[in-house]
mmCIF file of C-alpha atoms in Angstrom:
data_model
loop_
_atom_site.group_PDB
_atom_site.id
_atom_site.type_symbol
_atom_site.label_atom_id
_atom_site.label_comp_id
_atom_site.label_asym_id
_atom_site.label_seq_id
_atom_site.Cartn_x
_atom_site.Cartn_y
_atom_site.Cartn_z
ATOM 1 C CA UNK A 125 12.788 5.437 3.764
ATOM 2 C CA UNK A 126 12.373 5.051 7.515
ATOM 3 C CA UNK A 127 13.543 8.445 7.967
ATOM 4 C CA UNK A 128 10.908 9.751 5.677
ATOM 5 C CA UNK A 129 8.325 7.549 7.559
ATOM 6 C CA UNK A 130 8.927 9.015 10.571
ATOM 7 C CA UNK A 131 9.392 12.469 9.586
ATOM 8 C CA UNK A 132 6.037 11.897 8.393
ATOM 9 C CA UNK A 133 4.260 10.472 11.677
ATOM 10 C CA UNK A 134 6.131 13.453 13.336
ATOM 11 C CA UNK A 135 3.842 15.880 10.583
ATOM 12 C CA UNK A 136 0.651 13.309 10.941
ATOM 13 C CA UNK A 137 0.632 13.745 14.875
ATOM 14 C CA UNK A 138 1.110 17.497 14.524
ATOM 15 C CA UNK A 139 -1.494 18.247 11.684
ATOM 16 C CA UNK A 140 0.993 19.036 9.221
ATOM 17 C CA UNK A 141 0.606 16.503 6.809
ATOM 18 C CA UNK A 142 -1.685 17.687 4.177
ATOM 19 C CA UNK A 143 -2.979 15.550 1.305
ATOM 20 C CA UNK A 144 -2.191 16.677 -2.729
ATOM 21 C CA UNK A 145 -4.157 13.781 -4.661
ATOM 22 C CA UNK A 146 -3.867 13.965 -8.535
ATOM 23 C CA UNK A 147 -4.944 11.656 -10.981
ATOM 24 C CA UNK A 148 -2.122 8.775 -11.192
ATOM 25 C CA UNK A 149 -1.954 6.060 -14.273
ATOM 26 C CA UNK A 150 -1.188 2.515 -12.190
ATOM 27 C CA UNK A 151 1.186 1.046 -14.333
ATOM 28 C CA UNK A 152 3.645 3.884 -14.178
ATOM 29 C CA UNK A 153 3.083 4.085 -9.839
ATOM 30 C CA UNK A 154 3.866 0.147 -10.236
ATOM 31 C CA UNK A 155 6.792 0.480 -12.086
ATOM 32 C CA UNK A 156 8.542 3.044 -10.064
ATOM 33 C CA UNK A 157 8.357 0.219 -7.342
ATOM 34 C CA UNK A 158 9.835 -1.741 -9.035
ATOM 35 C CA UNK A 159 12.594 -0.165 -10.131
ATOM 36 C CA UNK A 160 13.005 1.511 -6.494
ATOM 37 C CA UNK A 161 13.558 -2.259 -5.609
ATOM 38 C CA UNK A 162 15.077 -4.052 -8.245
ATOM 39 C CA UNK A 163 18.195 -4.384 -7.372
ATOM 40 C CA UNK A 164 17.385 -6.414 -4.044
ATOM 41 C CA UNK A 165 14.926 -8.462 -6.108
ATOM 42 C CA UNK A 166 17.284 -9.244 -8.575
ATOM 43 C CA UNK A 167 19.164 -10.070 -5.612
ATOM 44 C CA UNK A 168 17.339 -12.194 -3.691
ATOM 45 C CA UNK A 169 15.848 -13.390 -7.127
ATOM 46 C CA UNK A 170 12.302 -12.541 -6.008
ATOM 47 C CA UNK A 171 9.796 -12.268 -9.223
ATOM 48 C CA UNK A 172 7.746 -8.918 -9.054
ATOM 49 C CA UNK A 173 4.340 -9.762 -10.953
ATOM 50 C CA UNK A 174 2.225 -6.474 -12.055
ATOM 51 C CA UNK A 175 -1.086 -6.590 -12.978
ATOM 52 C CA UNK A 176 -3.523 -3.980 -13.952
ATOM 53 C CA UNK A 177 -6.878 -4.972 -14.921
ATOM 54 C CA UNK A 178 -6.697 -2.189 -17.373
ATOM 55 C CA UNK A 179 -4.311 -0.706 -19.117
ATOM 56 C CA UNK A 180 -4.729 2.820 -18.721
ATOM 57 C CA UNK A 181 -6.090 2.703 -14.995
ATOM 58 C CA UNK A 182 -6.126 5.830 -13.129
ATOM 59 C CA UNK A 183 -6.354 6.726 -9.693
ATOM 60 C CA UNK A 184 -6.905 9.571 -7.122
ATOM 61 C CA UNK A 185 -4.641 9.961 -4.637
ATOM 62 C CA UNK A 186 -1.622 11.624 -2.651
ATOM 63 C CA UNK A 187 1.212 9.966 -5.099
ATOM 64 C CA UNK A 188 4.040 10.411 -2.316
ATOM 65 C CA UNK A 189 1.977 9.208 0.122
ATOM 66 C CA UNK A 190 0.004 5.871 -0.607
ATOM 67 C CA UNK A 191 3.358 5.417 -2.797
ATOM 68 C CA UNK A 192 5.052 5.737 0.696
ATOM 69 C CA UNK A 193 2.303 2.939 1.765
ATOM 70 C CA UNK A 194 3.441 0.609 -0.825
ATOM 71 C CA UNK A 195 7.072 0.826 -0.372
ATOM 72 C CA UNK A 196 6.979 -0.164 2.987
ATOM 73 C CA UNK A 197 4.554 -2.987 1.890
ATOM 74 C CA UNK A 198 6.539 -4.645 -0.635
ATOM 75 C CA UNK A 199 9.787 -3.637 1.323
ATOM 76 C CA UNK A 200 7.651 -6.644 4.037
ATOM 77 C CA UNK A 201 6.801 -8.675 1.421
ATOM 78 C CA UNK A 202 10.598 -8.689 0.332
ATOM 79 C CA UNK A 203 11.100 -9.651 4.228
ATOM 80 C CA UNK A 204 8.557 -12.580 4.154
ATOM 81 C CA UNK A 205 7.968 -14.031 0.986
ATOM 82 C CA UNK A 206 9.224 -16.979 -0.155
ATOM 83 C CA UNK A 207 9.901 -16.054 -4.320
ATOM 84 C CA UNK A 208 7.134 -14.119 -5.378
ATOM 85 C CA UNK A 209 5.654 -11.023 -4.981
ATOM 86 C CA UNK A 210 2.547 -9.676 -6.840
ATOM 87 C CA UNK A 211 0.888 -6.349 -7.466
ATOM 88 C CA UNK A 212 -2.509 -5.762 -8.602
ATOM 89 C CA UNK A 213 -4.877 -2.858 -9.202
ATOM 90 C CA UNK A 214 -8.500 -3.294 -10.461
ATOM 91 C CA UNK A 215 -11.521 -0.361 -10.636
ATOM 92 C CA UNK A 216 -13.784 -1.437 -7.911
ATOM 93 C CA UNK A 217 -16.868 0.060 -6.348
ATOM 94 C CA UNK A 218 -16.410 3.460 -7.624
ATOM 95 C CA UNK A 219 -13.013 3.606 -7.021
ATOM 96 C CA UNK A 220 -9.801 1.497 -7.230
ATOM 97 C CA UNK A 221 -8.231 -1.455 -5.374
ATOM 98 C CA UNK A 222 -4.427 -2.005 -4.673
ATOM 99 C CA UNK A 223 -2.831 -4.893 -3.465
ATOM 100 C CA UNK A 224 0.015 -5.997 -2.868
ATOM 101 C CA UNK A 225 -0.010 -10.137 -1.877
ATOM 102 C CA UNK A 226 3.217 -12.469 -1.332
ATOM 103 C CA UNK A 227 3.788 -16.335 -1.246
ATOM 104 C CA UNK A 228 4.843 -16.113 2.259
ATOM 105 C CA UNK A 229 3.635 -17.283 5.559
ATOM 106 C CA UNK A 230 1.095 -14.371 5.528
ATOM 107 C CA UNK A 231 0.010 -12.104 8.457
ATOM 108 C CA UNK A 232 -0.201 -13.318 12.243
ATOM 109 C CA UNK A 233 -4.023 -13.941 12.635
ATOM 110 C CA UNK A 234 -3.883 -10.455 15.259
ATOM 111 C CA UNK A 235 -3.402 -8.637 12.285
ATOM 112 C CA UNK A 236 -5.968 -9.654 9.836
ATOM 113 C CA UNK A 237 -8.984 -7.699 8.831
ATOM 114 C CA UNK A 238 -9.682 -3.914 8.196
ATOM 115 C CA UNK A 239 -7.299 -1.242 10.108
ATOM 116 C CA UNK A 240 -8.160 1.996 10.606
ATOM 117 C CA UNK A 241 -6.275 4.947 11.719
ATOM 118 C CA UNK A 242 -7.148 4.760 15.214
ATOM 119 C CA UNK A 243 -6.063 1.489 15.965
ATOM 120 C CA UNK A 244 -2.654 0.864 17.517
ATOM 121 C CA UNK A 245 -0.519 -1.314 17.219
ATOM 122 C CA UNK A 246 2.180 -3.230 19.295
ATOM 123 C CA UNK A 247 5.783 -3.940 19.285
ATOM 124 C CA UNK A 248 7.608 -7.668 18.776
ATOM 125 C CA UNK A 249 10.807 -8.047 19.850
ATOM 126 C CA UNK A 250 10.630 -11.210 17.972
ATOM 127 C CA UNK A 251 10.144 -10.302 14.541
ATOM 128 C CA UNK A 252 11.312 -6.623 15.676
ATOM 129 C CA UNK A 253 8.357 -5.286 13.890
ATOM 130 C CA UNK A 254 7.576 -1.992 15.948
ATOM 131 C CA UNK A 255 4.005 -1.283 13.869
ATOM 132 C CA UNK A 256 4.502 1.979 12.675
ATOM 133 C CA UNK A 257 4.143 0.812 8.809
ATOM 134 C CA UNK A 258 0.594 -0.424 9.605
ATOM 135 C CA UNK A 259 0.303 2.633 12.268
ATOM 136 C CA UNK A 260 1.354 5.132 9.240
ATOM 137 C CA UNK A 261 -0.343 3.862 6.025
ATOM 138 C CA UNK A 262 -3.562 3.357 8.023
ATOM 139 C CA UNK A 263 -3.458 7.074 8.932
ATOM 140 C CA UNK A 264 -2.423 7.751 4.928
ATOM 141 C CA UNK A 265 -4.972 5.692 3.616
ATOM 142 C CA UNK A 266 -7.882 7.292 6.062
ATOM 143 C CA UNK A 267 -6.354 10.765 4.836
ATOM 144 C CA UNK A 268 -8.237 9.453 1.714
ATOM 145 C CA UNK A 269 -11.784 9.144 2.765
ATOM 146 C CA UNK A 270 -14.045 11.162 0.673
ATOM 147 C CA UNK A 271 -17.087 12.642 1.889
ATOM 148 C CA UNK A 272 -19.561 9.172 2.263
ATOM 149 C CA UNK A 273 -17.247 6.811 1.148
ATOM 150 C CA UNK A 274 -14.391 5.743 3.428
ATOM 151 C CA UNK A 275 -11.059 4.606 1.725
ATOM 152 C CA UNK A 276 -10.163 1.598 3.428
ATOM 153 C CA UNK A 277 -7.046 -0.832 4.140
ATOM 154 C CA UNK A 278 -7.015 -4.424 4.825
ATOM 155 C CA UNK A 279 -4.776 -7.201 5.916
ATOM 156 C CA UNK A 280 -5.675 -11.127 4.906
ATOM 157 C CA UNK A 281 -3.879 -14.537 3.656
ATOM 158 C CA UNK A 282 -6.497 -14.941 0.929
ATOM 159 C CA UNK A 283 -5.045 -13.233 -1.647
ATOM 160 C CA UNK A 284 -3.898 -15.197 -5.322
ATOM 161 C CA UNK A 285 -0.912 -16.602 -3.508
ATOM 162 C CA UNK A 286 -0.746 -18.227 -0.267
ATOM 163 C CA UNK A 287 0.997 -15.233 1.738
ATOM 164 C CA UNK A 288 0.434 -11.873 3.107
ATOM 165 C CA UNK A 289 -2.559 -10.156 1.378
ATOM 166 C CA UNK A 290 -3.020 -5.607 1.636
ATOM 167 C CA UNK A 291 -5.407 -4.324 -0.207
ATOM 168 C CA UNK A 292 -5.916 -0.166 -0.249
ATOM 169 C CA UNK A 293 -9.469 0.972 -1.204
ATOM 170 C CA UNK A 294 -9.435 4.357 -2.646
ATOM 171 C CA UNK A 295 -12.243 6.215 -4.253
ATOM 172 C CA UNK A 296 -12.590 8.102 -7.329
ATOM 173 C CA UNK A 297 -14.131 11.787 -7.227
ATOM 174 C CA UNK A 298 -17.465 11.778 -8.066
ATOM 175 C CA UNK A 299 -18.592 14.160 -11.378
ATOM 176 C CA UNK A 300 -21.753 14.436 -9.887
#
């Protein structure tokens, strides 16, 4: 997965990256996550919650790539959280809204708030978080802005647990 990541910055920097959105149903985008991590959940006995406010909920978007976004997000939230990790997707002004959100200690306050593609972000030898997740799926999630209506990605703690909070805006064509 890292490889792919940065094989991918390597096209993003170079313009080769382009974006192939198709309609996606939710539930089955959620459940390949799940079973792409399963085994360390089982593992570290982490419960995955899924929730789709509907059903049948479609979006439109570059599958590889925002699914790219979320496996690096709930490969964090795996990192951080303490036992439970929950996905959500909802329709929301015209479009949809991801998130993934974690009963963990949630982001450093440096973190929180929108991110765009054009910030940067800096290394911790601490945690040995290096940025390029953030650095990437902001530039993914940007690839997504539609014509007036910017797709957006945030970080917060004030999600429905108490931990680490994304949440990917993407819009839906317009018919009109």
């Amino acid at each position: 997965a890292m490889l792919m990541q940065l094989l991918g910055l390597y096209k993003l920097e170079h313009g080769q990256l382009s974006l192939q959105p198709v309609y996606c149903r939710l539930d089955e985008l959620f459940e390949d996550l799940h079973n792409r991590h399963r085994e360390l959940l089982d593992y570290r006995n982490i419960d995955l919650q899924i929730d789709l406010d509907e059903p049948d909920l479609e979006g439109y978007f570059d599958v590889s790539l925002i699914g790219t976004v979320l496996d690096n997000a709930l490969g964090n939230a795996l990192n951080y959280c303490k036992k439970t990790i929950r996905l959500h997707a909802r329709r929301e002004d015209s479009g949809i809204l991801l998130s993934i959100n974690d009963d963990g200690a949630g982001y450093p306050d440096s973190l929180l708030g929108a991110v765009r593609d054009s910030q940067s972000s800096s290394i911790d030898r601490n945690s040995g978080s290096t940025g390029l997740g953030l650095y990437f799926a902001a530039n993914i999630v940007a690839m997504h802005d539609q014509e007036d209506r910017p797709a957006r990605l945030e970080l917060s703690n004030d999600g429905e647990l108490p931990g680490a909070c994304m949440k990917i805006w993407l819009g839906l064509p317009s018919l009109f």
